[in-house]
Coordinates of N, CA and C and ligand atoms in Angstrom, one line a residue:
X187 N 6.1 12.7 -33.9 CA 6.3 13.0 -32.4 C 5.0 13.7 -31.9
X188 N 4.6 13.4 -30.8 CA 3.4 14.1 -30.2 C 3.9 15.3 -29.4
X189 N 3.2 16.4 -29.7 CA 3.6 17.6 -29.0 C 2.5 17.8 -27.9
X190 N 2.9 17.8 -26.7 CA 1.9 18.0 -25.6 C 2.3 19.3 -24.8
X191 N 1.4 19.6 -23.9 CA 1.7 20.8 -23.0 C 2.9 20.5 -22.1
X192 N 3.7 21.4 -21.8 CA 4.8 21.3 -20.9 C 4.3 21.1 -19.5
X193 N 4.7 20.1 -18.8 CA 4.3 19.8 -17.4 C 5.5 20.0 -16.5
X194 N 5.3 20.9 -15.6 CA 6.4 21.1 -14.6 C 6.1 20.4 -13.3
X195 N 7.0 19.5 -12.8 CA 6.7 18.8 -11.6 C 7.6 19.5 -10.5
X196 N 7.0 20.1 -9.5 CA 7.8 20.6 -8.4 C 8.4 19.6 -7.6
X197 N 9.5 19.8 -7.1 CA 10.2 18.9 -6.2 C 9.4 18.8 -4.9
X198 N 8.9 17.6 -4.6 CA 8.2 17.4 -3.3 C 9.2 17.6 -2.1
X199 N 8.6 17.9 -1.0 CA 9.5 18.2 0.2 C 10.3 17.0 0.6
X200 N 9.8 15.8 0.3 CA 10.5 14.6 0.7 C 11.6 14.1 -0.2
X201 N 11.8 14.8 -1.4 CA 12.8 14.4 -2.3 C 14.1 15.1 -1.9
X202 N 15.1 14.4 -1.6 CA 16.4 15.0 -1.2 C 17.0 15.8 -2.4
X203 N 17.3 17.1 -2.2 CA 17.8 17.9 -3.3 C 19.2 17.5 -3.7
X204 N 19.9 16.9 -2.8 CA 21.3 16.6 -3.1 C 21.5 15.1 -3.4
X205 N 20.4 14.4 -3.3 CA 20.5 12.9 -3.5 C 21.2 12.3 -2.3
X206 N 21.4 13.0 -1.3 CA 22.1 12.5 -0.2 C 21.3 12.1 1.0
X207 N 20.0 12.2 0.9 CA 19.1 11.8 2.0 C 19.1 12.7 3.2
X208 N 19.2 14.0 3.0 CA 19.2 14.9 4.1 C 17.9 14.8 4.8
X209 N 17.9 15.3 6.1 CA 16.7 15.3 6.9 C 16.3 16.8 6.9
X210 N 15.3 17.1 6.2 CA 14.8 18.5 6.2 C 14.0 18.8 7.4
X211 N 14.2 19.9 8.0 CA 13.5 20.4 9.1 C 12.3 21.2 8.7
X212 N 12.3 21.6 7.3 CA 11.2 22.4 6.8 C 9.9 21.6 6.8
X213 N 8.8 22.2 7.2 CA 7.5 21.4 7.2 C 6.7 21.8 6.0
X214 N 6.3 20.8 5.3 CA 5.4 21.1 4.2 C 4.1 21.6 4.6
X215 N 3.5 22.7 3.9 CA 2.3 23.3 4.4 C 1.2 22.3 4.5
X216 N 1.1 21.3 3.6 CA -0.1 20.4 3.7 C 0.1 19.4 4.8
X217 N 1.3 19.2 5.3 CA 1.5 18.4 6.4 C 1.2 19.1 7.8
X218 N 1.1 20.4 7.7 CA 0.9 21.1 8.9 C -0.6 21.1 9.2
X219 N -1.4 20.8 8.3 CA -2.9 20.8 8.5 C -3.3 19.7 9.4
X220 N -3.9 20.0 10.4 CA -4.3 18.9 11.4 C -5.7 18.4 11.0
X221 N -5.8 17.1 11.0 CA -7.1 16.5 10.7 C -7.9 16.3 12.0
X222 N -9.0 16.9 12.0 CA -9.9 16.8 13.2 C -11.2 16.0 12.8
X223 N -11.9 15.4 13.8 CA -13.1 14.7 13.4 C -14.1 15.6 12.7
X224 N -14.2 16.9 13.0 CA -15.1 17.7 12.4 C -14.8 18.0 10.9
X225 N -13.5 17.8 10.6 CA -13.1 18.0 9.2 C -13.4 16.8 8.3
X226 N -13.8 15.8 8.9 CA -14.1 14.6 8.2 C -15.6 14.5 7.8
X227 N -15.9 14.2 6.6 CA -17.3 14.2 6.2 C -18.1 13.2 6.9
X228 N -19.4 13.5 7.1 CA -20.2 12.5 7.8 C -20.4 11.3 6.9
X229 N -20.5 10.1 7.6 CA -20.7 8.9 6.8 C -22.0 8.9 6.1
X230 N -22.1 8.2 4.9 CA -23.4 8.2 4.2 C -24.4 7.4 5.1
X231 N -25.7 7.8 4.9 CA -26.7 7.2 5.7 C -27.3 5.9 5.1
X232 N -27.1 5.7 3.8 CA -27.6 4.5 3.1 C -26.9 3.3 3.5
X233 N -27.5 2.2 3.4 CA -26.9 0.9 3.7 C -27.3 -0.1 2.6
X234 N -26.7 -1.2 2.6 CA -27.1 -2.2 1.6 C -28.4 -2.8 1.9
X235 N -29.3 -2.9 1.0 CA -30.6 -3.6 1.2 C -30.3 -5.0 1.8
X236 N -31.1 -5.4 2.8 CA -30.9 -6.8 3.4 C -30.8 -7.9 2.4
X237 N -31.6 -7.8 1.3 CA -31.6 -8.9 0.3 C -30.3 -9.0 -0.3
X238 N -29.7 -7.8 -0.6 CA -28.4 -7.8 -1.3 C -27.3 -8.3 -0.4
X239 N -27.4 -7.9 0.9 CA -26.4 -8.4 1.8 C -26.5 -9.9 2.0
X240 N -27.7 -10.4 2.0 CA -28.0 -11.9 2.2 C -27.4 -12.6 0.9
X241 N -27.6 -12.1 -0.2 CA -27.1 -12.7 -1.5 C -25.6 -12.8 -1.3
X242 N -24.9 -11.8 -0.8 CA -23.5 -11.8 -0.7 C -23.1 -12.9 0.3
X243 N -23.8 -12.9 1.4 CA -23.4 -13.9 2.4 C -23.7 -15.4 1.9
X244 N -24.7 -15.5 1.0 CA -25.0 -16.8 0.5 C -23.9 -17.3 -0.4
X245 N -23.0 -16.4 -0.9 CA -21.9 -16.8 -1.7 C -20.6 -17.2 -1.0
X246 N -20.8 -17.3 0.4 CA -19.6 -17.7 1.2 C -19.0 -19.0 0.8
X247 N -19.9 -20.0 0.6 CA -19.5 -21.4 0.2 C -18.7 -21.3 -1.1
X248 N -19.3 -20.6 -2.1 CA -18.6 -20.5 -3.4 C -17.3 -19.8 -3.2
X249 N -17.2 -18.8 -2.4 CA -15.9 -18.1 -2.2 C -14.9 -19.0 -1.6
X250 N -15.4 -19.8 -0.6 CA -14.4 -20.7 0.1 C -13.9 -21.7 -0.9
X251 N -14.7 -22.2 -1.8 CA -14.3 -23.2 -2.8 C -13.5 -22.7 -4.0
X252 N -13.8 -21.4 -4.4 CA -13.3 -20.9 -5.6 C -12.3 -19.7 -5.5
X253 N -12.5 -19.0 -4.4 CA -11.7 -17.7 -4.3 C -10.4 -18.0 -3.4
X254 N -10.7 -18.6 -2.2 CA -9.6 -18.8 -1.3 C -8.5 -19.7 -1.9
X255 N -8.8 -20.7 -2.7 CA -7.7 -21.5 -3.3 C -6.8 -20.7 -4.1
X256 N -7.2 -19.5 -4.6 CA -6.3 -18.7 -5.4 C -5.2 -18.1 -4.6
X257 N -5.3 -18.1 -3.3 CA -4.3 -17.5 -2.5 C -3.0 -18.3 -2.6
X258 N -1.9 -17.6 -2.9 CA -0.6 -18.3 -3.0 C -0.1 -18.6 -1.6
X259 N 0.4 -19.8 -1.4 CA 0.9 -20.1 0.0 C 2.1 -19.2 0.3
X260 N 2.1 -18.8 1.6 CA 3.2 -17.8 2.0 C 4.6 -18.3 1.6
X261 N 4.8 -19.6 1.8 CA 6.2 -20.1 1.5 C 6.6 -20.0 0.0
X262 N 5.6 -19.8 -0.8 CA 5.9 -19.7 -2.3 C 5.9 -18.2 -2.7
X263 N 5.6 -17.3 -1.8 CA 5.6 -15.9 -2.2 C 7.0 -15.3 -2.1
X264 N 7.3 -14.4 -3.0 CA 8.6 -13.6 -2.7 C 8.4 -12.8 -1.5
X265 N 9.5 -12.5 -0.9 CA 9.5 -11.6 0.3 C 10.4 -10.4 0.0
X266 N 10.2 -9.3 0.6 CA 11.0 -8.1 0.4 C 12.5 -8.3 0.5
X267 N 12.9 -9.1 1.4 CA 14.3 -9.4 1.6 C 14.9 -10.0 0.4
X268 N 14.1 -10.7 -0.4 CA 14.7 -11.3 -1.6 C 15.3 -10.3 -2.6
X269 N 14.9 -9.0 -2.5 CA 15.3 -8.0 -3.4 C 16.2 -6.9 -2.8
X270 N 16.6 -7.2 -1.5 CA 17.3 -6.1 -0.8 C 18.7 -6.6 -0.3
X271 N 19.6 -5.7 0.0 CA 20.9 -6.2 0.6 C 20.6 -7.1 1.8
X272 N 21.5 -8.1 1.8 CA 21.3 -9.2 2.8 C 22.0 -8.8 4.1
X273 N 21.2 -8.5 5.2 CA 21.9 -8.0 6.4 C 22.6 -9.1 7.2
X274 N 22.4 -10.4 6.7 CA 23.1 -11.5 7.4 C 24.6 -11.6 6.9
X275 N 24.9 -10.9 5.8 CA 26.2 -11.0 5.3 C 27.2 -10.3 6.3
X276 N 28.5 -10.6 6.2 CA 29.5 -9.8 6.9 C 29.3 -8.3 6.6
X277 N 29.6 -7.5 7.6 CA 29.4 -6.1 7.5 C 29.9 -5.5 6.2
X278 N 31.1 -5.8 5.8 CA 31.7 -5.2 4.6 C 30.9 -5.6 3.4
X279 N 30.5 -6.9 3.3 CA 29.7 -7.3 2.1 C 28.4 -6.6 2.1
X280 N 27.7 -6.5 3.2 CA 26.5 -5.9 3.3 C 26.6 -4.4 2.8
X281 N 27.7 -3.7 3.3 CA 27.9 -2.3 2.9 C 28.1 -2.2 1.4
X282 N 28.8 -3.2 0.8 CA 29.0 -3.2 -0.6 C 27.7 -3.3 -1.3
X283 N 26.8 -4.1 -0.9 CA 25.5 -4.3 -1.5 C 24.7 -3.0 -1.4
X284 N 24.8 -2.3 -0.3 CA 24.1 -1.0 -0.1 C 24.7 0.0 -1.0
X285 N 26.0 0.0 -1.1 CA 26.7 1.0 -2.0 C 26.3 0.8 -3.4
X286 N 26.2 -0.5 -3.9 CA 25.8 -0.8 -5.2 C 24.3 -0.3 -5.5
X287 N 23.5 -0.5 -4.5 CA 22.1 0.0 -4.6 C 22.0 1.5 -4.8
X288 N 22.8 2.1 -4.0 CA 22.9 3.6 -4.0 C 23.4 4.1 -5.4
X289 N 24.4 3.4 -5.9 CA 25.0 3.8 -7.2 C 24.0 3.6 -8.3
X290 N 23.2 2.5 -8.2 CA 22.2 2.3 -9.2 C 21.1 3.3 -9.2
X291 N 20.8 3.8 -8.0 CA 19.6 4.8 -7.9 C 20.1 6.2 -7.9
X292 N 21.4 6.5 -7.9 CA 21.8 7.9 -7.8 C 21.4 8.7 -9.0
X293 N 21.3 8.2 -10.1 CA 21.0 9.0 -11.3 C 19.5 8.9 -11.7
X294 N 18.7 8.2 -11.0 CA 17.3 8.1 -11.4 C 16.7 9.4 -11.2
X295 N 15.8 9.8 -12.1 CA 15.1 11.1 -12.0 C 14.2 11.2 -10.8
X296 N 14.0 12.4 -10.3 CA 13.1 12.6 -9.1 C 11.8 12.0 -9.4
X297 N 11.3 12.0 -10.6 CA 9.9 11.6 -10.9 C 9.8 10.1 -10.5
X298 N 10.8 9.3 -10.7 CA 10.7 7.9 -10.3 C 10.4 7.8 -8.8
X299 N 11.0 8.6 -8.0 CA 10.9 8.6 -6.6 C 9.5 9.1 -6.1
X300 N 9.0 10.1 -6.9 CA 7.7 10.6 -6.6 C 6.7 9.4 -6.7
X301 N 6.8 8.6 -7.8 CA 5.9 7.5 -8.0 C 6.1 6.4 -6.9
X302 N 7.3 6.1 -6.6 CA 7.6 5.1 -5.6 C 7.1 5.5 -4.2
X303 N 7.3 6.8 -3.9 CA 6.8 7.2 -2.6 C 5.3 7.2 -2.5
X304 N 4.7 7.6 -3.6 CA 3.2 7.5 -3.7 C 2.7 6.1 -3.5
X305 N 3.4 5.2 -4.1 CA 3.0 3.8 -4.0 C 3.2 3.3 -2.5
X306 N 4.3 3.7 -2.0 CA 4.6 3.2 -0.6 C 3.7 3.8 0.4
X307 N 3.4 5.1 0.3 CA 2.4 5.7 1.2 C 1.1 5.0 1.1
X308 N 0.7 4.7 -0.2 CA -0.6 4.1 -0.4 C -0.6 2.7 0.3
X309 N 0.4 2.0 0.2 CA 0.5 0.6 0.8 C 0.5 0.7 2.3
X310 N 1.1 1.8 2.8 CA 1.2 1.9 4.3 C -0.1 2.2 5.0
X311 N -1.1 2.6 4.2 CA -2.4 2.8 4.8 C -3.3 1.6 4.8
X312 N -2.7 0.4 4.6 CA -3.4 -0.8 4.6 C -4.3 -1.1 5.8
X313 N -3.9 -0.7 7.0 CA -4.8 -0.9 8.1 C -6.1 -0.2 7.9
X314 N -6.1 1.0 7.2 CA -7.4 1.6 6.9 C -8.2 0.8 5.9
X315 N -7.5 0.3 4.9 CA -8.3 -0.4 3.9 C -8.9 -1.7 4.4
X316 N -8.1 -2.4 5.2 CA -8.6 -3.7 5.8 C -9.8 -3.4 6.7
X317 N -9.7 -2.4 7.5 CA -10.8 -2.0 8.4 C -12.1 -1.7 7.6
X318 N -11.9 -0.9 6.5 CA -13.0 -0.5 5.7 C -13.6 -1.7 5.0
X319 N -12.8 -2.6 4.4 CA -13.3 -3.7 3.6 C -14.1 -4.7 4.5
X320 N -13.6 -4.9 5.7 CA -14.2 -5.9 6.5 C -15.3 -5.4 7.4
X321 N -15.7 -4.1 7.2 CA -16.8 -3.5 7.9 C -18.0 -3.4 6.9
X322 N -17.9 -3.8 5.7 CA -19.0 -3.7 4.8 C -20.1 -4.7 5.1
X323 N -21.3 -4.3 4.7 CA -22.4 -5.2 4.9 C -22.1 -6.6 4.2
X324 N -22.6 -7.6 4.8 CA -22.3 -8.9 4.2 C -21.0 -9.6 4.7
X325 N -20.1 -8.8 5.3 CA -18.9 -9.3 5.8 C -18.9 -9.1 7.3
X326 N -18.9 -7.8 7.7 CA -19.1 -7.5 9.1 C -18.2 -8.3 10.1
X327 N -16.9 -8.2 9.9 CA -15.9 -8.9 10.7 C -15.9 -8.2 12.1
X328 N -16.6 -8.7 13.0 CA -16.7 -8.0 14.3 C -15.5 -8.2 15.2
X329 N -14.8 -9.3 15.0 CA -13.7 -9.7 15.9 C -12.3 -9.4 15.3
X330 N -12.2 -9.2 14.0 CA -10.9 -9.0 13.4 C -10.3 -10.3 12.9
X331 N -11.0 -11.4 13.2 CA -10.4 -12.7 12.8 C -11.6 -13.6 12.3
X332 N -12.6 -13.0 11.7 CA -13.8 -13.7 11.2 C -13.4 -14.8 10.3
X333 N -14.0 -16.0 10.4 CA -13.7 -17.1 9.4 C -14.5 -16.9 8.1
X334 N -15.3 -15.9 8.0 CA -15.9 -15.6 6.7 C -14.9 -15.6 5.6
X335 N -15.1 -16.4 4.5 CA -14.1 -16.4 3.4 C -13.8 -15.0 2.8
X336 N -14.8 -14.2 2.9 CA -14.5 -12.8 2.4 C -13.6 -12.1 3.3
X337 N -13.8 -12.2 4.6 CA -12.9 -11.6 5.6 C -11.5 -12.2 5.5
X338 N -11.4 -13.5 5.3 CA -10.1 -14.2 5.2 C -9.4 -13.7 4.0
X339 N -10.1 -13.5 2.9 CA -9.5 -13.1 1.7 C -9.0 -11.6 1.9
X340 N -9.8 -10.8 2.5 CA -9.3 -9.4 2.7 C -8.1 -9.3 3.6
X341 N -8.0 -10.2 4.6 CA -6.8 -10.2 5.4 C -5.6 -10.7 4.7
X342 N -5.8 -11.7 3.9 CA -4.7 -12.2 3.0 C -4.3 -11.2 2.0
X343 N -5.2 -10.5 1.4 CA -4.9 -9.4 0.5 C -4.1 -8.3 1.2
X344 N -4.5 -8.0 2.4 CA -3.7 -7.0 3.2 C -2.3 -7.4 3.4
X345 N -2.2 -8.7 3.8 CA -0.8 -9.2 4.0 C 0.0 -9.2 2.8
X346 N -0.6 -9.5 1.6 CA 0.0 -9.5 0.3 C 0.6 -8.1 0.0
X347 N -0.3 -7.1 0.2 CA 0.0 -5.7 -0.1 C 1.1 -5.2 0.8
X348 N 1.1 -5.7 2.1 CA 2.0 -5.2 3.0 C 3.5 -5.5 2.6
X349 N 3.7 -6.6 1.9 CA 5.0 -6.9 1.5 C 5.5 -5.9 0.4
X350 N 4.6 -5.4 -0.4 CA 5.0 -4.4 -1.4 C 5.5 -3.1 -0.7
X351 N 4.7 -2.7 0.3 CA 5.1 -1.5 1.1 C 6.4 -1.7 1.8
X352 N 6.6 -2.9 2.4 CA 7.9 -3.1 3.1 C 9.1 -3.1 2.1
X353 N 8.9 -3.6 1.0 CA 10.0 -3.6 0.0 C 10.3 -2.1 -0.5
X354 N 9.2 -1.4 -0.8 CA 9.4 -0.1 -1.2 C 10.1 0.8 -0.2
X355 N 9.6 0.6 1.1 CA 10.1 1.4 2.2 C 11.6 1.2 2.3
X356 N 12.1 0.0 2.4 CA 13.5 -0.3 2.6 C 14.3 0.2 1.4
X357 N 13.8 -0.1 0.3 CA 14.5 0.4 -0.9 C 14.7 1.9 -0.9
X358 N 13.7 2.6 -0.7 CA 13.7 4.1 -0.6 C 14.7 4.5 0.4
X359 N 14.6 3.9 1.6 CA 15.5 4.3 2.7 C 16.9 4.1 2.4
X360 N 17.2 2.9 1.8 CA 18.6 2.7 1.4 C 19.2 3.5 0.3
X361 N 18.2 4.0 -0.6 CA 18.7 4.8 -1.7 C 19.2 6.1 -1.3
X362 N 18.8 6.6 -0.2 CA 19.2 7.9 0.3 C 18.7 9.1 -0.5
X363 N 17.7 8.8 -1.4 CA 17.2 9.9 -2.3 C 15.9 10.5 -1.7
X364 N 15.4 10.0 -0.6 CA 14.1 10.5 -0.1 C 14.3 10.9 1.3
X365 N 13.6 12.0 1.7 CA 13.6 12.4 3.1 C 12.5 11.6 3.8
X366 N 13.0 10.5 4.5 CA 12.1 9.5 5.1 C 11.3 10.1 6.2
X367 N 11.8 11.1 6.9 CA 11.0 11.7 8.0 C 9.7 12.3 7.4
X368 N 9.8 13.0 6.3 CA 8.6 13.6 5.7 C 7.7 12.5 5.3
X369 N 8.2 11.5 4.7 CA 7.3 10.4 4.2 C 6.6 9.8 5.4
X370 N 7.4 9.5 6.5 CA 6.8 8.9 7.7 C 5.7 9.7 8.3
X371 N 6.0 11.1 8.3 CA 4.9 11.9 8.9 C 3.7 11.9 8.0
X372 N 3.9 11.8 6.7 CA 2.7 11.7 5.8 C 1.9 10.5 6.1
X373 N 2.6 9.4 6.3 CA 1.9 8.1 6.6 C 1.2 8.2 7.9
X374 N 1.8 8.8 8.9 CA 1.2 8.9 10.2 C -0.1 9.7 10.1
X375 N 0.0 10.8 9.4 CA -1.2 11.6 9.2 C -2.3 10.8 8.5
X376 N -1.9 10.1 7.4 CA -2.9 9.4 6.6 C -3.6 8.3 7.4
X377 N -2.9 7.5 8.1 CA -3.5 6.4 8.9 C -4.3 7.0 10.0
X378 N -3.8 8.1 10.6 CA -4.6 8.7 11.7 C -5.9 9.3 11.3
X379 N -5.9 9.8 10.0 CA -7.1 10.4 9.5 C -8.2 9.4 9.2
X380 N -7.8 8.2 8.9 CA -8.8 7.2 8.5 C -9.4 7.5 7.1
X381 N -10.5 6.8 6.8 CA -11.1 7.0 5.5 C -12.6 6.8 5.6
X382 N -13.3 7.8 5.1 CA -14.7 7.7 5.1 C -15.2 6.6 4.2
X383 N -16.0 5.7 4.7 CA -16.5 4.6 3.9 C -17.7 5.1 3.1
X384 N -17.5 5.2 1.8 CA -18.5 5.8 0.9 C -19.6 4.8 0.7
X385 N -19.4 3.5 0.7 CA -20.4 2.6 0.4 C -20.4 1.5 1.5
X386 N -21.6 1.1 1.9 CA -21.6 -0.1 2.8 C -21.7 -1.4 2.1
X387 N -22.0 -1.3 0.8 CA -22.1 -2.5 0.0 C -20.8 -3.2 -0.1
X388 N -20.8 -4.6 0.1 CA -19.5 -5.3 0.0 C -19.1 -5.6 -1.5
X389 N -20.0 -5.4 -2.4 CA -19.8 -5.9 -3.7 C -18.6 -5.2 -4.4
X390 N -18.5 -3.9 -4.4 CA -17.4 -3.2 -5.1 C -16.1 -3.5 -4.5
X391 N -15.9 -3.3 -3.2 CA -14.6 -3.6 -2.6 C -14.2 -5.0 -2.7
X392 N -15.1 -5.9 -2.5 CA -14.8 -7.3 -2.5 C -14.4 -7.8 -3.9
X393 N -14.8 -7.2 -4.9 CA -14.4 -7.6 -6.2 C -13.2 -6.8 -6.8
X394 N -12.9 -5.7 -6.1 CA -11.8 -4.9 -6.6 C -10.5 -5.4 -5.9
X395 N -10.7 -5.8 -4.6 CA -9.5 -6.3 -3.9 C -8.8 -7.5 -4.6
X396 N -9.6 -8.5 -5.1 CA -9.0 -9.6 -5.7 C -8.2 -9.2 -7.0
X397 N -8.6 -8.1 -7.6 CA -7.9 -7.7 -8.8 C -6.6 -7.0 -8.4
X398 N -6.5 -6.5 -7.2 CA -5.2 -5.9 -6.8 C -4.0 -6.8 -6.9
X399 N -4.1 -8.0 -6.2 CA -3.0 -8.9 -6.3 C -2.8 -9.4 -7.7
X400 N -3.9 -9.6 -8.5 CA -3.7 -10.0 -9.9 C -2.9 -9.0 -10.7
X401 N -3.2 -7.7 -10.5 CA -2.4 -6.7 -11.1 C -1.0 -6.8 -10.8
X402 N -0.7 -7.0 -9.5 CA 0.7 -7.1 -9.0 C 1.3 -8.3 -9.6
X403 N 0.5 -9.4 -9.7 CA 1.1 -10.6 -10.2 C 1.6 -10.4 -11.6
X404 N 0.7 -9.7 -12.4 CA 1.1 -9.4 -13.8 C 2.4 -8.5 -13.8
X405 N 2.4 -7.5 -12.9 CA 3.6 -6.6 -12.9 C 4.8 -7.4 -12.5
X406 N 4.7 -8.3 -11.6 CA 5.8 -9.0 -11.1 C 6.4 -10.0 -12.2
X407 N 5.5 -10.4 -13.1 CA 6.0 -11.3 -14.1 C 6.7 -10.5 -15.2
X408 N 6.6 -9.2 -15.2 CA 7.3 -8.5 -16.3 C 8.6 -7.8 -15.8
Ligands
FE2_911 FE1 0.6 -3.3 -3.7

């Protein structure tokens, strides 16, 4: 047996202490901090050398032929509703499905919900990620609907990830184990704060975004 240091995880403000999904009026200190423009670091001054941006743009044909076909058609994707109580059922049957979900989650340790909320909050900042990805040099989606295959991929990646957040949000809400108001405030702060773009180069984000769905695809198969 491995002996490691004892780790104490404090109960986050958004974990219901009773498992009953109460709405806490207490405000977490970190949520009271207001994010102002002056509190955000200045953007880096460097940019991608023109030659590197041009190389990236020259790969658009390759990306259209080899990357975009990897996108799974929407009709073949699972949707959040596939894993959630069916609201089209008669009220009593829907209530039964919700009750079963709550019974299944009632005994899960708080740590599970810490992870799930962290995942959900991360997914909910997708507007920030898409904006950042499609502003990099070599993509520069000025309209928000650029036909550049890199921009198309990033939008599809965003839509893919959005389903994960939708499923997590509804699952957590129905479980009654999480203070959703605190979670929603956190998401509102997060999206409102934006994200400093550390690099203008399209290379790193454009090759990490494709691996995101691949990771999820692996997870979904297990
Ligand atoms: Fe995801």
